Amino acid sequence: MKFELNNCDVYANDHPIFQNLNLSVASGEIVSILGPSGCGKTTLLRVSCGLTALTRGERRLDGGLLENQAIVPDITMLFQQPVLYPHLNVAQNIGLGAPSEWSKKEKTARIDEVLISIGMEGFGTRGVASLSGGEAQRVAFGRALMQEPKVMLLDEPFASVDVARRLELARMTRNHLKERGITAVHVTHDEEEAALMADRVIRWMDLQPPTGAGEEE
């Protein structure tokens, strides 16, 4: 699905996080937004998924207008730090992303498929506390895939792992997104990661007038 942000402003305590921001991502396209820490990249993603309200502007999904701060199942977000539940094992954490209408049998089968696809076959019964940073992020990504989203937002999800593992995870993520035709917005400060992930790289300064940039909350 095509995803758009049109003429968007976000203010916090009368301070502009960004102003007059425009972004258009074609259906199935992966866009990386490249910019330094604190420029507003995370706020852009939070606005995109409905976690933060727009002060002005609009979000559109496949041409349809989304209500300000509405959270919709077609859009999911992968955070910088994987949000996993310590009382659940790997398979149970992935299973949280399954649509409610799936049967138990279908859910179990899909969890097994996801575990294989993210390179974690045999990890289903493992506790998440025993996972490395890269493994934990794979689990979070697997849970996001279970939701079968149309749009995925990725907030520097590989930042907590070493360079070699980060690029490995970026390749894996790109392959899954392209295979499934998922539209994606990925933000990072790493040029190599951006070039590896994206069909198109956009520098933060090119999204809006320079005076619109501010610090993230």
Tab-separated table of C-alpha atoms in Angstrom:
chain	number	residue	atom	x	y	z
A	1	MET	CA	0.000	0.000	0.000
A	2	LYS	CA	1.130	3.540	-0.720
A	3	PHE	CA	1.829	5.589	2.401
A	4	GLU	CA	1.922	9.394	2.579
A	5	LEU	CA	2.523	12.221	5.017
A	6	ASN	CA	1.341	15.568	3.635
A	7	ASN	CA	2.271	19.045	4.933
A	8	CYS	CA	2.909	17.727	8.428
A	9	ASP	CA	3.856	19.755	11.499
A	10	VAL	CA	4.559	18.382	14.967
A	11	TYR	CA	5.103	20.656	17.961
A	12	ALA	CA	5.971	19.803	21.554
A	13	ASN	CA	5.539	22.560	24.137
A	14	ASP	CA	5.343	25.101	21.299
A	15	HIS	CA	8.686	23.854	19.960
A	16	PRO	CA	8.722	22.510	16.380
A	17	ILE	CA	9.923	18.923	16.041
A	18	PHE	CA	9.378	19.270	12.299
A	19	GLN	CA	7.371	21.505	9.984
A	20	ASN	CA	5.872	21.171	6.509
A	21	LEU	CA	7.153	17.618	6.152
A	22	ASN	CA	6.118	15.623	3.090
A	23	LEU	CA	6.815	11.942	2.442
A	24	SER	CA	5.417	9.599	-0.184
A	25	VAL	CA	6.318	5.892	-0.255
A	26	ALA	CA	5.045	3.753	-3.121
A	27	SER	CA	3.397	0.391	-2.534
A	28	GLY	CA	6.094	-2.182	-1.770
A	29	GLU	CA	8.866	0.427	-1.691
A	30	ILE	CA	11.470	0.573	1.093
A	31	VAL	CA	12.595	4.100	1.946
A	32	SER	CA	15.417	4.854	4.372
A	33	ILE	CA	15.504	8.266	6.033
A	34	LEU	CA	19.041	9.215	6.951
A	35	GLY	CA	19.716	11.777	9.650
A	36	PRO	CA	21.557	12.428	12.919
A	37	SER	CA	20.231	11.540	16.349
A	38	GLY	CA	17.730	14.078	17.644
A	39	CYS	CA	16.614	15.425	14.272
A	40	GLY	CA	13.051	14.086	14.491
A	41	LYS	CA	13.231	10.685	12.768
A	42	THR	CA	11.593	8.752	15.603
A	43	THR	CA	8.819	11.336	15.883
A	44	LEU	CA	8.134	10.896	12.157
A	45	LEU	CA	7.619	7.155	12.697
A	46	ARG	CA	5.490	7.666	15.794
A	47	VAL	CA	3.256	10.033	13.837
A	48	SER	CA	3.104	7.537	10.975
A	49	CYS	CA	1.788	4.738	13.181
A	50	GLY	CA	-0.499	6.932	15.317
A	51	LEU	CA	1.470	6.986	18.566
A	52	THR	CA	2.034	10.748	18.321
A	53	ALA	CA	-0.501	13.305	17.132
A	54	LEU	CA	0.080	15.642	14.215
A	55	THR	CA	-0.234	19.328	15.000
A	56	ARG	CA	-1.100	19.896	11.347
A	57	GLY	CA	-1.193	17.786	8.191
A	58	GLU	CA	-2.470	14.382	7.203
A	59	ARG	CA	-1.584	10.703	6.847
A	60	ARG	CA	-2.867	8.701	3.917
A	61	LEU	CA	-2.832	4.959	3.324
A	62	ASP	CA	-3.570	3.814	-0.217
A	63	GLY	CA	-5.127	7.225	-0.827
A	64	GLY	CA	-7.495	7.037	2.148
A	65	LEU	CA	-7.237	9.635	4.896
A	66	LEU	CA	-6.325	8.271	8.339
A	67	GLU	CA	-7.724	9.976	11.402
A	68	ASN	CA	-5.099	11.848	13.400
A	69	GLN	CA	-3.467	9.507	15.947
A	70	ALA	CA	-5.582	6.532	14.846
A	71	ILE	CA	-3.758	3.189	15.185
A	72	VAL	CA	-4.602	0.820	12.344
A	73	PRO	CA	-3.651	-2.878	12.003
A	74	ASP	CA	-2.184	-2.374	8.523
A	75	ILE	CA	0.696	-0.319	9.996
A	76	THR	CA	3.181	-1.800	12.462
A	77	MET	CA	6.366	-0.459	14.034
A	78	LEU	CA	9.665	-2.116	14.955
A	79	PHE	CA	11.356	-0.199	17.751
A	80	GLN	CA	15.041	0.426	18.393
A	81	GLN	CA	14.918	-1.810	21.453
A	82	PRO	CA	12.934	-5.042	20.957
A	83	VAL	CA	9.812	-5.087	23.119
A	84	LEU	CA	9.574	-8.697	24.298
A	85	TYR	CA	7.639	-10.161	27.227
A	86	PRO	CA	10.018	-11.954	29.626
A	87	HIS	CA	7.343	-14.341	30.977
A	88	LEU	CA	6.743	-15.700	27.452
A	89	ASN	CA	9.100	-17.838	25.390
A	90	VAL	CA	10.243	-17.005	21.855
A	91	ALA	CA	7.328	-18.735	20.113
A	92	GLN	CA	4.777	-17.143	22.435
A	93	ASN	CA	6.232	-13.679	21.834
A	94	ILE	CA	6.030	-14.181	18.067
A	95	GLY	CA	2.501	-15.532	18.415
A	96	LEU	CA	1.305	-12.263	19.938
A	97	GLY	CA	1.312	-10.837	16.427
A	98	ALA	CA	-1.137	-13.394	15.052
A	99	PRO	CA	-4.577	-12.156	13.949
A	100	SER	CA	-7.281	-13.169	16.420
A	101	GLU	CA	-9.272	-15.060	13.783
A	102	TRP	CA	-6.520	-17.637	13.217
A	103	SER	CA	-7.105	-21.095	14.663
A	104	LYS	CA	-4.626	-22.518	17.159
A	105	LYS	CA	-3.380	-24.949	14.516
A	106	GLU	CA	-2.850	-22.227	11.936
A	107	LYS	CA	-1.144	-19.989	14.484
A	108	THR	CA	1.272	-22.754	15.518
A	109	ALA	CA	2.095	-23.563	11.894
A	110	ARG	CA	2.745	-19.902	11.074
A	111	ILE	CA	4.969	-19.454	14.133
A	112	ASP	CA	7.064	-22.405	12.960
A	113	GLU	CA	7.319	-20.867	9.473
A	114	VAL	CA	8.407	-17.528	10.898
A	115	LEU	CA	11.023	-19.121	13.150
A	116	ILE	CA	12.563	-20.829	10.131
A	117	SER	CA	12.405	-17.701	7.989
A	118	ILE	CA	14.191	-15.509	10.568
A	119	GLY	CA	16.880	-18.133	11.165
A	120	MET	CA	15.681	-19.202	14.614
A	121	GLU	CA	14.394	-22.720	14.042
A	122	GLY	CA	14.580	-24.620	17.338
A	123	PHE	CA	14.435	-21.449	19.450
A	124	GLY	CA	10.682	-21.582	20.083
A	125	THR	CA	10.844	-22.763	23.684
A	126	ARG	CA	13.782	-20.557	24.639
A	127	GLY	CA	13.285	-17.827	27.196
A	128	VAL	CA	13.827	-14.362	25.765
A	129	ALA	CA	16.204	-13.370	28.581
A	130	SER	CA	18.777	-15.778	27.128
A	131	LEU	CA	18.775	-14.135	23.676
A	132	SER	CA	21.470	-11.880	22.273
A	133	GLY	CA	20.514	-8.406	21.064
A	134	GLY	CA	20.402	-9.573	17.452
A	135	GLU	CA	18.301	-12.632	18.317
A	136	ALA	CA	15.850	-10.531	20.319
A	137	GLN	CA	15.403	-8.157	17.393
A	138	ARG	CA	14.773	-11.124	15.080
A	139	VAL	CA	11.979	-12.238	17.413
A	140	ALA	CA	10.467	-8.748	17.416
A	141	PHE	CA	10.644	-8.701	13.615
A	142	GLY	CA	9.048	-12.148	13.453
A	143	ARG	CA	6.161	-10.939	15.607
A	144	ALA	CA	5.717	-7.949	13.281
A	145	LEU	CA	5.603	-10.280	10.267
A	146	MET	CA	2.901	-12.355	11.980
A	147	GLN	CA	0.659	-9.290	11.897
A	148	GLU	CA	0.805	-9.356	8.082
A	149	PRO	CA	1.105	-5.552	7.904
A	150	LYS	CA	0.871	-3.503	4.731
A	151	VAL	CA	3.311	-0.896	6.082
A	152	MET	CA	6.242	-1.456	8.454
A	153	LEU	CA	8.076	1.339	10.253
A	154	LEU	CA	11.608	0.573	11.457
A	155	ASP	CA	13.214	2.810	14.079
A	156	GLU	CA	16.959	2.019	13.889
A	157	PRO	CA	16.171	-1.583	14.879
A	158	PHE	CA	19.746	-2.814	14.408
A	159	ALA	CA	21.507	-0.094	16.409
A	160	SER	CA	22.148	-2.294	19.459
A	161	VAL	CA	24.204	-4.957	17.643
A	162	ASP	CA	27.716	-4.944	16.184
A	163	VAL	CA	28.356	-3.778	12.622
A	164	ALA	CA	28.631	-7.201	10.983
A	165	ARG	CA	25.448	-8.476	12.645
A	166	ARG	CA	23.657	-5.199	11.935
A	167	LEU	CA	24.244	-5.510	8.198
A	168	GLU	CA	23.258	-9.183	8.277
A	169	LEU	CA	19.964	-8.266	9.963
A	170	ALA	CA	19.412	-5.447	7.476
A	171	ARG	CA	19.790	-7.867	4.540
A	172	MET	CA	17.414	-10.365	6.124
A	173	THR	CA	14.849	-7.675	6.859
A	174	ARG	CA	14.993	-6.236	3.351
A	175	ASN	CA	14.541	-9.695	1.812
A	176	HIS	CA	11.437	-10.391	3.908
A	177	LEU	CA	9.900	-7.016	3.180
A	178	LYS	CA	10.447	-7.343	-0.567
A	179	GLU	CA	9.192	-10.944	-0.687
A	180	ARG	CA	5.959	-9.889	1.018
A	181	GLY	CA	5.539	-6.577	-0.808
A	182	ILE	CA	5.469	-4.643	2.469
A	183	THR	CA	5.844	-0.878	2.169
A	184	ALA	CA	8.502	0.276	4.646
A	185	VAL	CA	9.974	3.421	6.181
A	186	HIS	CA	13.326	2.803	7.873
A	187	VAL	CA	15.203	5.489	9.793
A	188	THR	CA	18.905	5.417	10.630
A	189	HIS	CA	22.015	7.550	11.029
A	190	ASP	CA	24.160	4.878	9.303
A	191	GLU	CA	24.753	5.428	5.583
A	192	GLU	CA	25.861	1.855	4.859
A	193	GLU	CA	22.778	0.415	6.530
A	194	ALA	CA	20.516	2.829	4.656
A	195	ALA	CA	22.050	1.946	1.290
A	196	LEU	CA	21.714	-1.780	2.028
A	197	MET	CA	18.102	-1.616	3.201
A	198	ALA	CA	16.456	0.845	0.896
A	199	ASP	CA	15.184	1.226	-2.622
A	200	ARG	CA	15.513	4.965	-2.009
A	201	VAL	CA	17.473	6.947	0.593
A	202	ILE	CA	16.215	10.369	1.699
A	203	ARG	CA	18.302	12.716	3.814
A	204	TRP	CA	16.386	14.339	6.648
A	205	MET	CA	17.279	17.842	5.475
A	206	ASP	CA	15.528	17.139	2.158
A	207	LEU	CA	12.168	16.345	3.821
A	208	GLN	CA	11.484	19.855	5.082
A	209	PRO	CA	12.917	23.366	5.349
A	210	PRO	CA	16.083	23.368	7.512
A	211	THR	CA	14.455	25.676	10.074
A	212	GLY	CA	11.818	23.006	10.780
A	213	ALA	CA	14.173	20.516	12.393
A	214	GLY	CA	14.093	20.085	16.143
A	215	GLU	CA	14.954	17.655	18.854
A	216	GLU	CA	13.039	14.431	19.411
A	217	GLU	CA	11.102	13.881	22.567
